[in-house]
PDB file of C-alpha atoms in Angstrom:
ATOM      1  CA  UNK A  14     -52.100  17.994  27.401  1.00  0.00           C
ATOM      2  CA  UNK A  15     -54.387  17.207  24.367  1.00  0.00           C
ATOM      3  CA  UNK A  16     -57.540  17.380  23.890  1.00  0.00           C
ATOM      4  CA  UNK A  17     -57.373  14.274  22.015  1.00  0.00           C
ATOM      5  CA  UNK A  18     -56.599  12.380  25.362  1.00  0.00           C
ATOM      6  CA  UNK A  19     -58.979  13.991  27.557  1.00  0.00           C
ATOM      7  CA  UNK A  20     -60.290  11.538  30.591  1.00  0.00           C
ATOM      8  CA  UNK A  21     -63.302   9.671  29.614  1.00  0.00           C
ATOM      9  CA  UNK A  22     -65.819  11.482  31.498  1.00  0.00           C
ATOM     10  CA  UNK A  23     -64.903  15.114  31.380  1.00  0.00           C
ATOM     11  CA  UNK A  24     -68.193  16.491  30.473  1.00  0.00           C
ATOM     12  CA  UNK A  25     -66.394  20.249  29.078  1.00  0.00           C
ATOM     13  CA  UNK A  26     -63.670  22.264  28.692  1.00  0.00           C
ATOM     14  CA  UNK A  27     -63.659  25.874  29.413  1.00  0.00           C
ATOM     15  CA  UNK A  28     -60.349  28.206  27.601  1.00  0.00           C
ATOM     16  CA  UNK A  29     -59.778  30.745  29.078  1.00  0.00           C
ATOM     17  CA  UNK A  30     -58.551  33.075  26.064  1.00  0.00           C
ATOM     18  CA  UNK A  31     -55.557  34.144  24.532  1.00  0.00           C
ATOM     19  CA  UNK A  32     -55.149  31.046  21.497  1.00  0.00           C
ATOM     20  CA  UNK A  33     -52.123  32.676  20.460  1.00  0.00           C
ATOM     21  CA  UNK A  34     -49.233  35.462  21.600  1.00  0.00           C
ATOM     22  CA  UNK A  35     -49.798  38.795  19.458  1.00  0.00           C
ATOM     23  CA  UNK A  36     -46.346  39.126  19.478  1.00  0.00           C
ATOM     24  CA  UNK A  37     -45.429  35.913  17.655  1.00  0.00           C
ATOM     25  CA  UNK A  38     -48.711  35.580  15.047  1.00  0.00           C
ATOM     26  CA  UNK A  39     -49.599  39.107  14.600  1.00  0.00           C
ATOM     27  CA  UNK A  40     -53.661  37.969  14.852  1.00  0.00           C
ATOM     28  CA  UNK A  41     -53.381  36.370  11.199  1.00  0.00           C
ATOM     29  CA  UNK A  42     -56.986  34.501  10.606  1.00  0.00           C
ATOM     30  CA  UNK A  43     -54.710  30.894  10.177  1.00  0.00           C
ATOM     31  CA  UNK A  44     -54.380  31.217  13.584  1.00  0.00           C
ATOM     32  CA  UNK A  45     -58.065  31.446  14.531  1.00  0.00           C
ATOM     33  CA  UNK A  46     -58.744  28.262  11.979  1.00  0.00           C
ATOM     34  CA  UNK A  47     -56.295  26.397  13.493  1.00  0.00           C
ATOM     35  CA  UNK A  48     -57.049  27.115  16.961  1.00  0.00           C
ATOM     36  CA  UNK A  49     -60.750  25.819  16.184  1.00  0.00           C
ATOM     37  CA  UNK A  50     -59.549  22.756  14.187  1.00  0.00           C
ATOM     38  CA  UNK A  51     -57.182  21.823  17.229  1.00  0.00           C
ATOM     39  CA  UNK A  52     -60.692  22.353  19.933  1.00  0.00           C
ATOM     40  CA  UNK A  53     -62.768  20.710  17.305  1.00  0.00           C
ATOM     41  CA  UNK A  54     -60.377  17.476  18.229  1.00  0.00           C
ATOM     42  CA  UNK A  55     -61.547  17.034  21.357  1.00  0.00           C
ATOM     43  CA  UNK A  56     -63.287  14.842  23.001  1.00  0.00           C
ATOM     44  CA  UNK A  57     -66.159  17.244  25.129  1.00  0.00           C
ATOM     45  CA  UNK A  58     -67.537  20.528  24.309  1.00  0.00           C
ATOM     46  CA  UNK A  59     -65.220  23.041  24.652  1.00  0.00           C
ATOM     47  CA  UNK A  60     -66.263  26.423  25.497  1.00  0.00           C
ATOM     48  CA  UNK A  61     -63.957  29.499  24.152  1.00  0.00           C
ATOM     49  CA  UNK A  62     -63.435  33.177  25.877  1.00  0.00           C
ATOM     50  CA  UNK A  63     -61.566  35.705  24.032  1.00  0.00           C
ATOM     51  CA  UNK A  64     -58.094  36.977  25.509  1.00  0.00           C
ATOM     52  CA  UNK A  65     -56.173  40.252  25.302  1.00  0.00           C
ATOM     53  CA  UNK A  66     -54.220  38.138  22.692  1.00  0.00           C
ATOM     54  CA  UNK A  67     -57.223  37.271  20.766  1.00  0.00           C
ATOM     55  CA  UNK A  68     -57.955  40.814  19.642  1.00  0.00           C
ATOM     56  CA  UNK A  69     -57.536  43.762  21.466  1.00  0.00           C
ATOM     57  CA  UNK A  70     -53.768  43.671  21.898  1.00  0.00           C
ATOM     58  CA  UNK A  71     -53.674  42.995  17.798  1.00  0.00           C
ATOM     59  CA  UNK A  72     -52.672  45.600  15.278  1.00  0.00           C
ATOM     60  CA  UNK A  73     -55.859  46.020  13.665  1.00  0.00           C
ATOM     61  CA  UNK A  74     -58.348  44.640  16.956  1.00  0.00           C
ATOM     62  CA  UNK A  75     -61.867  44.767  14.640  1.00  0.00           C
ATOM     63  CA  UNK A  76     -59.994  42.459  12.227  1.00  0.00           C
ATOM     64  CA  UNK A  77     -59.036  39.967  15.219  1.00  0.00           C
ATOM     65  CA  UNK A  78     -62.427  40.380  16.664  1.00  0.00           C
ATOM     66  CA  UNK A  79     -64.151  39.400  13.261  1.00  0.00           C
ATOM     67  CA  UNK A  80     -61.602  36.018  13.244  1.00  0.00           C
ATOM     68  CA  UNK A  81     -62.377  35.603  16.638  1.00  0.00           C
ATOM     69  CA  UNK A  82     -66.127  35.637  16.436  1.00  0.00           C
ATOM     70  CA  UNK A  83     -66.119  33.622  12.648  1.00  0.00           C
ATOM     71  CA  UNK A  84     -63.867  30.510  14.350  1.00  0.00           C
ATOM     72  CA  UNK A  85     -64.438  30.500  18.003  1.00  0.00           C
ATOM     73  CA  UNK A  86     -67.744  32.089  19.577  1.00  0.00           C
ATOM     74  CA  UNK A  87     -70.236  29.814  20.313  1.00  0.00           C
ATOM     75  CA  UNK A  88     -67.451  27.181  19.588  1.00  0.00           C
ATOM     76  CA  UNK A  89     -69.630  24.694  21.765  1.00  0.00           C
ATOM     77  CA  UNK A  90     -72.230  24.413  18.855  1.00  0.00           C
ATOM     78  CA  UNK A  91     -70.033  22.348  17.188  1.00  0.00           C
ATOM     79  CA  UNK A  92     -70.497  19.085  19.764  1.00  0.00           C
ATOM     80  CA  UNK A  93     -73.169  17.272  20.436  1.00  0.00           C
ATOM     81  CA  UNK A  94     -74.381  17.913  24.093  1.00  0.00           C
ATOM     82  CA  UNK A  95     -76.930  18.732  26.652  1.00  0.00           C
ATOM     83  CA  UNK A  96     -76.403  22.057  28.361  1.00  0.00           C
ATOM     84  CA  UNK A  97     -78.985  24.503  28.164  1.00  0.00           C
ATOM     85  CA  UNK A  98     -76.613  27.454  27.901  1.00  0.00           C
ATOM     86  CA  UNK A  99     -77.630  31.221  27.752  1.00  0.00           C
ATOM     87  CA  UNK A 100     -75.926  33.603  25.841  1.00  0.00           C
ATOM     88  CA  UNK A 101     -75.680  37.577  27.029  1.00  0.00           C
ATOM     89  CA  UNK A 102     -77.682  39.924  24.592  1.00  0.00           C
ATOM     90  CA  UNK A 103     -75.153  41.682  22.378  1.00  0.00           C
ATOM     91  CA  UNK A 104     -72.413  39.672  23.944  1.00  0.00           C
ATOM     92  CA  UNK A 105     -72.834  36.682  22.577  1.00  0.00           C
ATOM     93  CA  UNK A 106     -69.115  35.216  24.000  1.00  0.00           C
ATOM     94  CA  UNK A 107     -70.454  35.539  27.359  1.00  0.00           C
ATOM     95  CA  UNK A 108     -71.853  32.207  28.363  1.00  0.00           C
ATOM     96  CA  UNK A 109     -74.282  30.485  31.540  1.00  0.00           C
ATOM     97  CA  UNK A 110     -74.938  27.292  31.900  1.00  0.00           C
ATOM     98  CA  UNK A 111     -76.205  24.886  35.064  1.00  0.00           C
ATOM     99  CA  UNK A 112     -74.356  21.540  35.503  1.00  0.00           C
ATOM    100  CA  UNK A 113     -74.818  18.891  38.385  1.00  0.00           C
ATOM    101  CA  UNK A 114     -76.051  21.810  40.164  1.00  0.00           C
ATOM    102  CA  UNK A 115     -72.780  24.100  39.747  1.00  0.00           C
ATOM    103  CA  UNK A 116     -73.638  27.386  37.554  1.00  0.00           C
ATOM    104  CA  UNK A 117     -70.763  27.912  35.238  1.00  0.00           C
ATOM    105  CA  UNK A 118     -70.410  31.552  34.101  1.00  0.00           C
ATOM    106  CA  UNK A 119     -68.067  32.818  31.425  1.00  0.00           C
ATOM    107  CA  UNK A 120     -67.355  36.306  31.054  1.00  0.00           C
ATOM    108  CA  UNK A 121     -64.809  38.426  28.419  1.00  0.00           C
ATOM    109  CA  UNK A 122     -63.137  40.419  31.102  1.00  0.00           C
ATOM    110  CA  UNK A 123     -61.135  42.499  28.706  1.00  0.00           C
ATOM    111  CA  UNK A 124     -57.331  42.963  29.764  1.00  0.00           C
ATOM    112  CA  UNK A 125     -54.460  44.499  28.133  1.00  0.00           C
ATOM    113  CA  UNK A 126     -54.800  47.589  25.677  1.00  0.00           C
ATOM    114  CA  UNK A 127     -57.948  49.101  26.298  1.00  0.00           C
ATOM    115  CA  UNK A 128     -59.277  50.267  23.194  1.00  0.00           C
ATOM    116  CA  UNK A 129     -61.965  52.194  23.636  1.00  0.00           C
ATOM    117  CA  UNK A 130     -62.401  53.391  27.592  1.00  0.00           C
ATOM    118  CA  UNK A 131     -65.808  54.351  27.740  1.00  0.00           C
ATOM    119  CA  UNK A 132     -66.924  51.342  25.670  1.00  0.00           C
ATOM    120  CA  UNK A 133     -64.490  48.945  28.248  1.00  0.00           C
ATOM    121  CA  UNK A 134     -66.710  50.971  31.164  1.00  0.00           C
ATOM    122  CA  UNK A 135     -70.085  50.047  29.249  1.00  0.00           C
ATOM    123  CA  UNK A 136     -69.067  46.361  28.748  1.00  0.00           C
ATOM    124  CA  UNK A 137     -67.870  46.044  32.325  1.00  0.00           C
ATOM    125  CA  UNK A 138     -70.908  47.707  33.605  1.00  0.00           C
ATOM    126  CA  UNK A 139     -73.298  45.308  31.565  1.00  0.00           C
ATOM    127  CA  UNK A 140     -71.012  42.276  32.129  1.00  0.00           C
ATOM    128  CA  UNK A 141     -72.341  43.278  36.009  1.00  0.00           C
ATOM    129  CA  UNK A 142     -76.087  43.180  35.204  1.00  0.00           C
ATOM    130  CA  UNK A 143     -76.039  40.091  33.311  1.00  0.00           C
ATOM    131  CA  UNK A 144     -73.942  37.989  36.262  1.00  0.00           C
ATOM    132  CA  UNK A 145     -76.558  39.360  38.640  1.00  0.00           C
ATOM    133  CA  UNK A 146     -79.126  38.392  36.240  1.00  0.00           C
ATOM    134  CA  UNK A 147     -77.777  34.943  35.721  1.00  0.00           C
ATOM    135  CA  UNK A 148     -77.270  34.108  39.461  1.00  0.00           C
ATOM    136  CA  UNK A 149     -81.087  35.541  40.120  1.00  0.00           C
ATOM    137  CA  UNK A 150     -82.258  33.388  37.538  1.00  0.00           C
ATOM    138  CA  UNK A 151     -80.423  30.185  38.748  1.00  0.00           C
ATOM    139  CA  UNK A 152     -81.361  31.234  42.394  1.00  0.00           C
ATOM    140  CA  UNK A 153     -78.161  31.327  43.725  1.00  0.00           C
TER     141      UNK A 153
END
């Protein structure tokens, strides 16, 4: 479906990662440009998660992560809207936010190649805290 026709109504969209396959693009920065001018057609906010596709399963990940983070994080800033949403410190493409009373929480669960173990335990470990955290805060 587009996002050109989405319902009237629909308040946000939420993707879920992975904006391309790894094995067809090889993580080449047109990809992340046109990924954000095809969510910058839509109609709501659209919120953006990195997948396994988006940079670690690349060739050179640090390159994907840069595209990644120039053209998609934060990708919300670029519609007009309402939501109060909080950012994790030094994780900046983790996202909270409280709508009609439902607590929306996005998390970069990192899948596929694990590049760096002990930094995958860190970032797991933190990703922990920060849900806690969030649901503490939102008293839920």
């Amino acid at each position: 479906r587009s996002l050109t026709s989405l319902p009237s109504g629909t308040d946000f969209v939420v993707h879920l990662g992975d904006v391309h396959s790894v094995a067809e693009t090889e993580c080449n920065e047109d990809v992340y440009q046109q990924a954000s001018t095809i969510f910058k057609e839509s109609r709501a906010p659209v919120f953006v998660l990195p997948g396994n596709n988006d940079w670690n399963d690349c060739r050179d990940p640090k390159t994907a992560w840069k595209n990644w983070n120039t053209y998609l994080n934060r990708f919300e800033e670029n519609f007009r809207h309402n939501f109060k949403v909080d950012r994790q410190l030094g994780r900046s493409e983790n996202f909270a936010f409280l709508h009609q009373g439902v607590l929306f929480i996005g998390l970069h669960l990192v899948d596929g190649t694990v590049v760096n173990q002990a930094d995958a335990t860190i970032r797991h470990a933190q990703d922990v805290a920060w849900t806690e955290q969030k649901l503490h805060a939102y008293g839920v």
